């Protein structure tokens, strides 16, 4: 079962909510409704405290979407695909298909988020200034949102990967050194260090201030930053290991090529079982017509195998991704990740040469990493 669900689309970008978002939404709302607004505005009735708390929380997460949307729109401007935006316990994340093509583009994509948070803070500051004489609850809401967006911008500008400030740091180091992987390593080292500082700070808050909730929250943020920084560097090394490698070098010929007229039972009896093939390419007159995987076979009841042509059970050509043998393997892998597919068919003209599997590409990249072809561990 998926851990998130789609809320809708903005500018064509799917917006998802992870189940952990409800935890932070509840915490923010309870903090505002039970503590912040009652302490600063004790004359309000209790129902108004909670009403403004819920409205403030919703607008806060709308601000987070605006922050991530700014990253996404700048990324798309530079031709970098954006799969989705997901709200989760630490705010939000834009799922970007690949890295920027150059350091200055990386810088623009990274700085867009904090700048948008500052712009949102200015808007709420103006709202507070305009409505203060007339509507105290709306002014209080706007005041809190102004400050939290300023803090959001400042926090994201901390120069440690994977925060926006870490990406700015990486872009500048990349610009100076000309080496993307070294720049990523430097940003990750800083990011992991900041993560450890957060964890140490959380422990200090627990030991010396007795604030278990605040201390654990700090430590949790630090743990998250350290883990994501490490994973991001491994991802960068993996992609570096594929640079200069073509799809033709990594394609497999384990998929048998079969004519469209045979049945699924004949395919399994004559090709899959004797040869150990886990997939089949259906070709009509030498031209690609479709593809069958083990998932297709499992999804078709055994009783229908003797009567079902392979072409009817195959993934149709319109839904297949194809590549040329000279295509860059990294670009093909990124396309597979963007489309969330496991394989592409490699063609020369209309001739089927083989199939490139995502798991094979990843295994090859990890082997090169283990052999030291993509920087240190």
XYZ file of N, CA, C and O in Angstrom, residues 181-354:
696
model
N 31.305 15.669 -8.445
C 31.343 14.676 -7.380
C 32.097 15.202 -6.159
O 31.671 14.994 -5.019
N 33.229 15.897 -6.371
C 33.965 16.467 -5.242
C 33.131 17.528 -4.531
O 33.155 17.634 -3.300
N 32.401 18.322 -5.313
C 31.540 19.343 -4.719
C 30.439 18.689 -3.892
O 30.103 19.160 -2.793
N 29.875 17.601 -4.405
C 28.839 16.887 -3.660
C 29.410 16.314 -2.379
O 28.790 16.401 -1.310
N 30.621 15.735 -2.465
C 31.251 15.167 -1.271
C 31.474 16.238 -0.206
O 31.186 16.013 0.974
N 31.949 17.407 -0.614
C 32.187 18.489 0.345
C 30.885 18.932 0.999
O 30.827 19.141 2.225
N 29.815 19.083 0.191
C 28.528 19.506 0.743
C 27.952 18.448 1.677
O 27.333 18.776 2.696
N 28.169 17.176 1.344
C 27.671 16.090 2.182
C 28.422 16.045 3.519
O 27.816 15.822 4.577
N 29.738 16.254 3.487
C 30.516 16.281 4.734
C 29.983 17.361 5.674
O 29.782 17.127 6.876
N 29.726 18.541 5.117
C 29.167 19.626 5.925
C 27.773 19.243 6.418
O 27.421 19.457 7.584
N 26.963 18.668 5.529
C 25.610 18.276 5.900
C 25.584 17.246 7.006
O 24.784 17.335 7.946
N 26.461 16.253 6.919
C 26.521 15.232 7.975
C 26.996 15.846 9.293
O 26.491 15.506 10.365
N 27.952 16.772 9.185
C 28.419 17.452 10.392
C 27.301 18.235 11.067
O 27.163 18.205 12.301
N 26.496 18.915 10.278
C 25.369 19.660 10.837
C 24.358 18.700 11.448
O 23.775 18.972 12.513
N 24.155 17.552 10.792
C 23.266 16.547 11.362
C 23.740 16.083 12.724
O 22.949 15.970 13.671
N 25.055 15.822 12.853
C 25.605 15.404 14.152
C 25.479 16.517 15.190
O 25.222 16.245 16.373
N 25.640 17.776 14.763
C 25.468 18.898 15.696
C 24.036 18.968 16.212
O 23.802 19.214 17.403
N 23.079 18.745 15.316
C 21.675 18.729 15.748
C 21.435 17.606 16.753
O 20.738 17.800 17.758
N 22.005 16.421 16.483
C 21.819 15.306 17.407
C 22.457 15.608 18.756
O 21.869 15.343 19.815
N 23.670 16.184 18.748
C 24.333 16.548 20.004
C 23.544 17.626 20.731
O 23.396 17.592 21.965
N 23.019 18.607 19.959
C 22.212 19.652 20.578
C 20.957 19.096 21.207
O 20.548 19.528 22.298
N 20.328 18.121 20.531
C 19.140 17.488 21.097
C 19.450 16.783 22.406
O 18.691 16.881 23.378
N 20.597 16.080 22.442
C 21.005 15.411 23.672
C 21.259 16.425 24.776
O 20.864 16.215 25.938
N 21.901 17.557 24.425
C 22.150 18.602 25.418
C 20.866 19.200 25.963
O 20.757 19.487 27.168
N 19.879 19.387 25.092
C 18.587 19.931 25.535
C 17.924 18.987 26.538
O 17.362 19.426 27.554
N 18.024 17.678 26.272
C 17.432 16.697 27.186
C 18.173 16.688 28.522
O 17.561 16.725 29.606
N 19.520 16.669 28.484
C 20.310 16.521 29.699
C 20.330 17.777 30.570
O 20.239 17.692 31.799
N 20.441 18.951 29.935
C 20.652 20.171 30.711
C 19.400 21.030 30.864
O 19.340 21.878 31.765
N 18.407 20.813 30.012
C 17.182 21.608 30.115
C 15.978 20.762 30.484
O 14.929 21.295 30.847
N 16.146 19.445 30.397
C 15.055 18.552 30.769
C 13.896 18.551 29.793
O 12.814 18.049 30.107
N 14.116 19.099 28.606
C 13.054 19.182 27.601
C 13.160 17.979 26.681
O 13.862 18.011 25.670
N 12.455 16.908 27.029
C 12.547 15.679 26.251
C 11.979 15.842 24.850
O 12.576 15.375 23.875
N 10.833 16.503 24.757
C 10.202 16.647 23.446
C 11.068 17.479 22.501
O 11.343 17.081 21.367
N 11.530 18.643 22.962
C 12.377 19.496 22.137
C 13.690 18.820 21.782
O 14.167 18.909 20.644
N 14.291 18.131 22.757
C 15.557 17.456 22.516
C 15.437 16.327 21.518
O 16.263 16.192 20.612
N 14.383 15.514 21.672
C 14.186 14.415 20.736
C 13.885 14.936 19.336
O 14.315 14.338 18.343
N 13.170 16.049 19.249
C 12.861 16.617 17.937
C 14.141 17.092 17.243
O 14.347 16.841 16.067
N 15.007 17.775 17.987
C 16.291 18.223 17.440
C 17.112 17.021 16.977
O 17.696 17.034 15.886
N 17.175 15.986 17.823
C 17.967 14.807 17.485
C 17.392 14.100 16.257
O 18.137 13.618 15.401
N 16.071 14.070 16.150
C 15.419 13.427 15.016
C 15.739 14.172 13.728
O 16.030 13.555 12.692
N 15.710 15.496 13.760
C 16.068 16.295 12.582
C 17.522 16.021 12.187
O 17.843 15.852 11.009
N 18.408 15.976 13.183
C 19.818 15.697 12.907
C 20.022 14.334 12.289
O 20.793 14.183 11.328
N 19.329 13.335 12.830
C 19.425 11.983 12.272
C 18.947 11.968 10.821
O 19.575 11.353 9.959
N 17.856 12.660 10.549
C 17.315 12.724 9.195
C 18.313 13.375 8.237
O 18.578 12.860 7.146
N 18.895 14.523 8.648
C 19.846 15.225 7.788
C 21.067 14.365 7.499
O 21.541 14.300 6.356
N 21.590 13.683 8.521
C 22.785 12.857 8.327
C 22.499 11.713 7.368
O 23.289 11.424 6.465
N 21.347 11.068 7.526
C 21.017 9.933 6.671
C 20.766 10.354 5.231
O 21.242 9.698 4.297
N 20.032 11.438 5.036
C 19.731 11.876 3.674
C 21.000 12.369 2.982
O 21.193 12.145 1.785
N 21.880 13.041 3.725
C 23.137 13.501 3.143
C 23.963 12.316 2.649
O 24.486 12.322 1.526
N 24.065 11.279 3.467
C 24.836 10.098 3.076
C 24.222 9.415 1.857
O 24.928 9.037 0.916
N 22.888 9.269 1.866
C 22.215 8.620 0.741
C 22.367 9.441 -0.536
O 22.518 8.888 -1.629
N 22.344 10.763 -0.420
C 22.469 11.627 -1.594
C 23.843 11.477 -2.234
O 23.975 11.486 -3.467
N 24.870 11.332 -1.409
C 26.209 11.170 -1.955
C 26.347 9.833 -2.675
O 26.958 9.747 -3.748
N 25.762 8.794 -2.102
C 25.797 7.496 -2.763
C 25.071 7.542 -4.104
O 25.509 6.940 -5.093
N 23.965 8.294 -4.146
C 23.238 8.439 -5.399
C 24.076 9.185 -6.427
O 24.095 8.840 -7.610
N 24.783 10.220 -5.984
C 25.639 10.981 -6.898
C 26.774 10.101 -7.421
O 27.128 10.161 -8.603
N 27.367 9.269 -6.551
C 28.427 8.363 -6.980
C 27.900 7.338 -7.981
O 28.566 7.007 -8.974
N 26.692 6.852 -7.727
C 26.099 5.865 -8.626
C 25.945 6.451 -10.027
O 26.271 5.806 -11.021
N 25.463 7.682 -10.099
C 25.269 8.304 -11.404
C 26.616 8.626 -12.057
O 26.766 8.516 -13.275
N 27.595 8.996 -11.248
C 28.926 9.269 -11.797
C 29.528 8.006 -12.403
O 30.237 8.057 -13.411
N 29.223 6.849 -11.804
C 29.763 5.583 -12.293
C 29.230 5.223 -13.668
O 29.821 4.396 -14.381
N 28.117 5.841 -14.065
C 27.510 5.512 -15.361
C 27.887 6.485 -16.468
O 27.495 6.277 -17.620
N 28.613 7.517 -16.122
C 28.945 8.508 -17.146
C 29.858 7.880 -18.204
O 30.828 7.197 -17.898
N 29.515 8.114 -19.469
C 30.299 7.580 -20.574
C 29.957 6.160 -20.959
O 30.562 5.601 -21.880
N 28.984 5.554 -20.268
C 28.580 4.181 -20.574
C 27.316 4.233 -21.433
O 26.387 4.995 -21.152
N 27.264 3.436 -22.479
C 26.129 3.470 -23.405
C 25.113 2.377 -23.075
O 25.430 1.380 -22.408
N 23.897 2.563 -23.568
C 22.847 1.564 -23.380
C 23.237 0.245 -24.033
O 22.945 -0.840 -23.510
N 23.906 0.310 -25.206
C 24.308 -0.901 -25.892
C 25.279 -1.752 -25.096
O 25.285 -2.979 -25.211
N 26.125 -1.118 -24.286
C 27.087 -1.855 -23.477
C 26.417 -2.659 -22.368
O 26.945 -3.685 -21.934
N 25.284 -2.177 -21.879
C 24.649 -2.790 -20.716
C 23.393 -3.580 -21.048
O 22.822 -4.220 -20.167
N 22.957 -3.535 -22.307
C 21.722 -4.243 -22.646
C 21.923 -5.751 -22.512
O 23.034 -6.284 -22.611
N 20.808 -6.422 -22.280
C 20.825 -7.876 -22.121
C 20.070 -8.509 -23.284
O 19.140 -7.923 -23.838
N 20.487 -9.722 -23.646
C 19.779 -10.466 -24.688
C 19.065 -11.684 -24.105
O 18.773 -12.637 -24.812
N 18.782 -11.603 -22.814
C 18.109 -12.732 -22.166
C 16.619 -12.793 -22.530
O 15.976 -13.816 -22.333
N 16.062 -11.691 -23.054
C 14.674 -11.712 -23.514
C 14.621 -12.360 -24.893
O 15.270 -11.893 -25.826
N 13.843 -13.403 -25.015
C 13.713 -14.068 -26.303
C 12.823 -13.226 -27.219
O 11.958 -12.482 -26.762
N 13.072 -13.328 -28.515
C 12.253 -12.629 -29.505
C 11.321 -13.660 -30.131
O 11.773 -14.685 -30.657
N 10.009 -13.415 -30.051
C 9.025 -14.397 -30.511
C 8.049 -13.734 -31.473
O 7.817 -12.527 -31.416
N 7.458 -14.526 -32.386
C 6.446 -13.981 -33.302
C 5.121 -13.788 -32.580
O 4.846 -14.450 -31.578
N 4.262 -12.898 -33.082
C 3.011 -12.606 -32.386
C 1.992 -13.731 -32.442
O 1.045 -13.756 -31.655
N 2.137 -14.708 -33.351
C 1.104 -15.717 -33.535
C 1.089 -16.809 -32.484
O 0.088 -17.512 -32.338
N 2.163 -17.015 -31.745
C 2.185 -18.118 -30.785
C 1.355 -17.765 -29.555
O 1.102 -16.594 -29.263
N 0.945 -18.782 -28.812
C 0.157 -18.556 -27.600
C 1.082 -18.385 -26.390
O 2.282 -18.704 -26.445
N 0.487 -17.925 -25.319
C 1.255 -17.757 -24.083
C 1.759 -19.110 -23.592
O 2.886 -19.220 -23.095
N 0.941 -20.168 -23.754
C 1.393 -21.501 -23.315
C 2.607 -21.946 -24.121
O 3.552 -22.528 -23.569
N 2.596 -21.710 -25.436
C 3.743 -22.068 -26.270
C 4.975 -21.264 -25.869
O 6.100 -21.790 -25.865
N 4.774 -19.999 -25.533
C 5.896 -19.177 -25.076
C 6.533 -19.767 -23.838
O 7.763 -19.908 -23.756
N 5.710 -20.106 -22.850
C 6.235 -20.647 -21.591
C 6.884 -22.009 -21.827
O 7.992 -22.279 -21.336
N 6.229 -22.869 -22.607
C 6.723 -24.240 -22.823
C 8.006 -24.271 -23.654
O 8.948 -25.018 -23.333
N 8.055 -23.450 -24.714
C 9.157 -23.560 -25.670
C 10.296 -22.567 -25.428
O 11.410 -22.780 -25.939
N 10.032 -21.499 -24.679
C 11.057 -20.458 -24.512
C 11.397 -20.175 -23.046
O 12.570 -20.198 -22.659
N 10.366 -19.908 -22.255
C 10.623 -19.469 -20.878
C 11.251 -20.577 -20.050
O 12.301 -20.387 -19.412
N 10.624 -21.758 -20.036
C 11.137 -22.842 -19.190
C 12.437 -23.440 -19.714
O 13.406 -23.582 -18.953
N 12.553 -23.796 -21.007
C 13.815 -24.395 -21.469
C 15.006 -23.449 -21.407
O 16.129 -23.883 -21.141
N 14.778 -22.145 -21.665
C 15.897 -21.205 -21.747
C 16.077 -20.346 -20.495
O 17.043 -19.606 -20.378
N 15.122 -20.464 -19.591
C 15.217 -19.656 -18.379
C 14.957 -18.179 -18.616
O 15.349 -17.339 -17.789
N 14.308 -17.860 -19.731
C 14.018 -16.450 -20.048
C 12.914 -15.932 -19.128
O 11.913 -16.618 -18.895
N 13.088 -14.710 -18.645
C 12.090 -14.102 -17.772
C 11.317 -12.997 -18.504
O 10.554 -12.259 -17.886
N 11.541 -12.893 -19.804
C 10.823 -11.890 -20.582
C 10.878 -12.293 -22.050
O 11.692 -13.132 -22.453
N 9.997 -11.661 -22.832
C 9.961 -11.958 -24.266
C 9.585 -10.694 -25.021
O 8.705 -9.940 -24.587
N 10.270 -10.456 -26.127
C 9.955 -9.347 -27.017
C 9.154 -9.905 -28.181
O 9.574 -10.868 -28.832
N 8.000 -9.317 -28.414
C 7.144 -9.751 -29.516
C 7.468 -8.889 -30.731
O 7.409 -7.654 -30.671
N 7.841 -9.534 -31.844
C 8.229 -8.800 -33.054
C 7.457 -9.349 -34.246
O 7.392 -10.569 -34.447
N 6.883 -8.440 -35.012
C 6.158 -8.814 -36.218
C 6.972 -8.373 -37.424
O 7.191 -7.173 -37.616
N 7.444 -9.330 -38.221
C 8.258 -8.990 -39.381
C 9.523 -8.241 -39.001
O 9.999 -7.373 -39.738
N 10.081 -8.588 -37.845
C 11.298 -7.924 -37.383
C 11.043 -6.602 -36.668
O 11.977 -6.000 -36.141
N 9.790 -6.144 -36.629
C 9.463 -4.878 -35.986
C 8.873 -5.104 -34.588
O 8.040 -6.001 -34.409
N 9.279 -4.318 -33.656
C 8.807 -4.433 -32.280
C 7.293 -4.248 -32.223
O 6.750 -3.286 -32.760
N 6.613 -5.185 -31.549
C 5.156 -5.103 -31.395
C 4.729 -5.062 -29.937
O 3.624 -4.609 -29.624
N 5.559 -5.538 -29.044
C 5.194 -5.545 -27.626
C 6.213 -6.310 -26.812
O 7.213 -6.815 -27.338
N 5.949 -6.422 -25.519
C 6.891 -7.108 -24.640
C 6.131 -7.786 -23.510
O 5.163 -7.239 -22.971
N 6.568 -8.986 -23.153
C 5.986 -9.747 -22.054
C 7.011 -9.894 -20.936
O 8.168 -10.224 -21.190
N 6.574 -9.663 -19.705
C 7.424 -9.875 -18.537
C 6.757 -10.926 -17.648
O 5.620 -11.346 -17.881
N 7.462 -11.337 -16.607
C 6.891 -12.309 -15.670
C 5.631 -11.757 -15.017
O 4.695 -12.507 -14.715
N 5.581 -10.440 -14.821
C 4.387 -9.833 -14.221
C 3.182 -10.012 -15.135
O 2.072 -10.282 -14.669
N 3.388 -9.872 -16.459
C 2.297 -10.109 -17.403
C 1.806 -11.549 -17.313
O 0.594 -11.819 -17.314
N 2.756 -12.484 -17.266
C 2.392 -13.900 -17.222
C 1.648 -14.234 -15.932
O 0.648 -14.963 -15.951
N 2.127 -13.691 -14.804
C 1.453 -13.980 -13.531
C 0.048 -13.384 -13.497
O -0.839 -13.897 -12.806
N -0.149 -12.290 -14.224
C -1.452 -11.635 -14.207
C -2.483 -12.302 -15.093
O -3.659 -11.919 -15.070
N -2.072 -13.288 -15.893
C -2.987 -13.974 -16.802
C -3.311 -15.357 -16.249
O -2.407 -16.163 -16.015
N -4.586 -15.673 -15.995
C -4.937 -16.996 -15.447
C -4.401 -18.136 -16.321
O -4.433 -18.061 -17.554
N -3.916 -19.190 -15.673
C -3.310 -20.323 -16.400
C -4.268 -20.922 -17.414
O -3.856 -21.382 -18.477
N -5.546 -20.908 -17.090
C -6.520 -21.499 -17.994
C -6.634 -20.776 -19.315
O -7.133 -21.345 -20.308
N -6.173 -19.522 -19.389
C -6.252 -18.747 -20.623
C -4.983 -18.855 -21.468
O -4.963 -18.376 -22.612
N -3.942 -19.456 -20.935
C -2.673 -19.517 -21.656
C -2.790 -20.217 -23.020
O -2.212 -19.731 -24.002
N -3.509 -21.344 -23.127
C -3.540 -22.023 -24.437
C -4.290 -21.241 -25.522
O -4.141 -21.559 -26.710
N -5.100 -20.263 -25.133
C -5.949 -19.561 -26.097
C -5.553 -18.101 -26.319
O -6.148 -17.435 -27.162
N -4.565 -17.612 -25.578
C -4.217 -16.194 -25.646
C -2.947 -15.988 -26.456
O -1.877 -16.506 -26.087
N -3.023 -15.247 -27.570
C -1.793 -14.928 -28.317
C -0.874 -14.046 -27.463
O -1.346 -13.226 -26.674
N 0.415 -14.198 -27.649
C 1.358 -13.411 -26.838
C 1.165 -11.917 -27.058
O 1.328 -11.114 -26.132
N 0.777 -11.536 -28.274
C 0.602 -10.118 -28.559
C -0.532 -9.520 -27.720
O -0.461 -8.373 -27.297
N -1.570 -10.331 -27.464
C -2.704 -9.842 -26.676
C -2.330 -9.664 -25.205
O -2.898 -8.819 -24.514
N -1.387 -10.477 -24.718
C -0.992 -10.395 -23.312
C 0.169 -9.441 -23.078
O 0.472 -9.081 -21.933
N 0.829 -9.010 -24.153
C 2.054 -8.208 -24.023
C 1.753 -6.752 -23.698
O 0.649 -6.242 -23.938
N 2.755 -6.083 -23.176
C 2.705 -4.624 -23.040
C 2.737 -4.051 -24.447
O 3.663 -4.330 -25.211
N 1.755 -3.263 -24.857
C 1.724 -2.787 -26.247
C 2.849 -1.811 -26.545
O 3.407 -1.174 -25.647
N 3.160 -1.703 -27.817
C 4.255 -0.846 -28.259
C 4.084 0.593 -27.780
O 5.056 1.256 -27.406
N 2.840 1.073 -27.762
C 2.590 2.463 -27.355
C 2.998 2.733 -25.919
O 3.254 3.880 -25.542
N 3.067 1.687 -25.084
C 3.410 1.847 -23.667
C 4.853 1.450 -23.354
O 5.241 1.447 -22.187
N 5.618 1.106 -24.377
C 7.013 0.715 -24.168
C 7.945 1.901 -24.364
O 7.703 2.761 -25.212
N 9.013 1.923 -23.598
C 10.087 2.892 -23.797
C 11.201 2.212 -24.592
O 11.523 1.037 -24.344
N 11.780 2.934 -25.547
C 12.857 2.367 -26.358
C 14.074 3.279 -26.285
O 13.974 4.448 -25.925
N 15.216 2.699 -26.605
C 16.472 3.453 -26.628
C 17.305 2.967 -27.803
O 17.093 1.869 -28.330
N 18.267 3.785 -28.194
C 19.242 3.405 -29.224
C 20.498 2.887 -28.516
O 20.786 3.287 -27.386
N 21.269 2.013 -29.167
C 22.450 1.447 -28.492
C 23.479 2.491 -28.084
O 24.229 2.289 -27.119
N 23.529 3.629 -28.783
C 24.500 4.651 -28.431
C 24.015 5.633 -27.386
O 24.763 6.523 -26.955
N 22.761 5.492 -26.930
C 22.231 6.413 -25.919
C 23.004 6.281 -24.612
O 23.445 5.184 -24.228
N 23.145 7.398 -23.916
C 23.848 7.413 -22.635
C 23.062 6.599 -21.609
O 21.862 6.836 -21.390
N 23.721 5.645 -20.950
C 23.039 4.765 -19.999
C 22.461 5.544 -18.824
O 21.388 5.205 -18.310
N 23.160 6.605 -18.389
C 22.659 7.414 -17.278
C 21.354 8.096 -17.660
O 20.399 8.122 -16.880
N 21.301 8.640 -18.881
C 20.079 9.306 -19.321
C 18.925 8.315 -19.447
O 17.787 8.632 -19.103
N 19.218 7.110 -19.917
C 18.174 6.086 -20.027
C 17.699 5.678 -18.627
O 16.493 5.507 -18.390
N 18.623 5.530 -17.681
C 18.251 5.187 -16.306
C 17.363 6.270 -15.705
O 16.352 5.973 -15.056
N 17.731 7.544 -15.927
C 16.920 8.639 -15.402
C 15.529 8.629 -16.017
O 14.533 8.899 -15.334
N 15.455 8.276 -17.298
C 14.150 8.190 -17.942
C 13.323 7.055 -17.338
O 12.125 7.200 -17.095
N 13.979 5.921 -17.065
C 13.260 4.811 -16.438
C 12.759 5.190 -15.048
O 11.647 4.824 -14.649
N 13.581 5.957 -14.304
C 13.159 6.382 -12.978
C 12.021 7.392 -13.065
O 11.094 7.361 -12.240
N 12.098 8.284 -14.034
C 11.025 9.268 -14.204
C 9.698 8.592 -14.528
O 8.643 8.982 -14.029
N 9.763 7.549 -15.378
C 8.548 6.854 -15.819
C 8.181 5.700 -14.887
O 7.119 5.100 -15.051
N 9.064 5.411 -13.925
C 8.877 4.306 -12.985
C 8.647 2.985 -13.731
O 7.678 2.263 -13.492
N 9.574 2.673 -14.638
C 9.516 1.422 -15.392
C 10.808 0.649 -15.169
O 11.837 1.216 -14.787
N 10.748 -0.674 -15.416
C 11.887 -1.519 -15.115
C 12.785 -1.835 -16.281
O 13.884 -2.366 -16.079
N 12.352 -1.516 -17.516
C 13.165 -1.887 -18.658
C 12.820 -1.030 -19.873
O 11.737 -0.447 -19.947
N 13.777 -0.934 -20.812
C 13.543 -0.324 -22.112
C 14.082 -1.279 -23.172
O 15.054 -2.012 -22.928
N 13.467 -1.272 -24.335
C 13.919 -2.102 -25.446
C 14.928 -1.299 -26.261
O 14.692 -0.136 -26.587
N 16.070 -1.918 -26.560
C 17.128 -1.261 -27.329
C 16.969 -1.637 -28.805
O 16.946 -2.827 -29.157
N 16.842 -0.619 -29.643
C 16.634 -0.818 -31.074
C 17.736 -0.164 -31.882
O 18.272 0.869 -31.483
N 18.052 -0.779 -33.036
C 18.854 -0.113 -34.063
C 17.933 0.029 -35.269
O 17.646 -0.945 -35.950
N 17.447 1.235 -35.481
C 16.398 1.411 -36.475
C 15.139 0.747 -35.958
O 14.596 1.147 -34.944
N 14.697 -0.308 -36.644
C 13.534 -1.072 -36.195
C 13.937 -2.464 -35.696
O 13.096 -3.258 -35.291
N 15.254 -2.752 -35.732
C 15.745 -4.070 -35.307
C 15.901 -4.109 -33.794
O 16.515 -3.231 -33.177
N 15.351 -5.147 -33.174
C 15.467 -5.324 -31.726
C 16.833 -5.923 -31.406
O 17.180 -7.011 -31.882
N 17.625 -5.205 -30.613
C 18.959 -5.679 -30.239
C 18.983 -6.342 -28.869
O 19.768 -7.256 -28.618
N 18.157 -5.858 -27.958
C 18.166 -6.382 -26.599
C 17.287 -5.531 -25.708
O 16.530 -4.676 -26.165
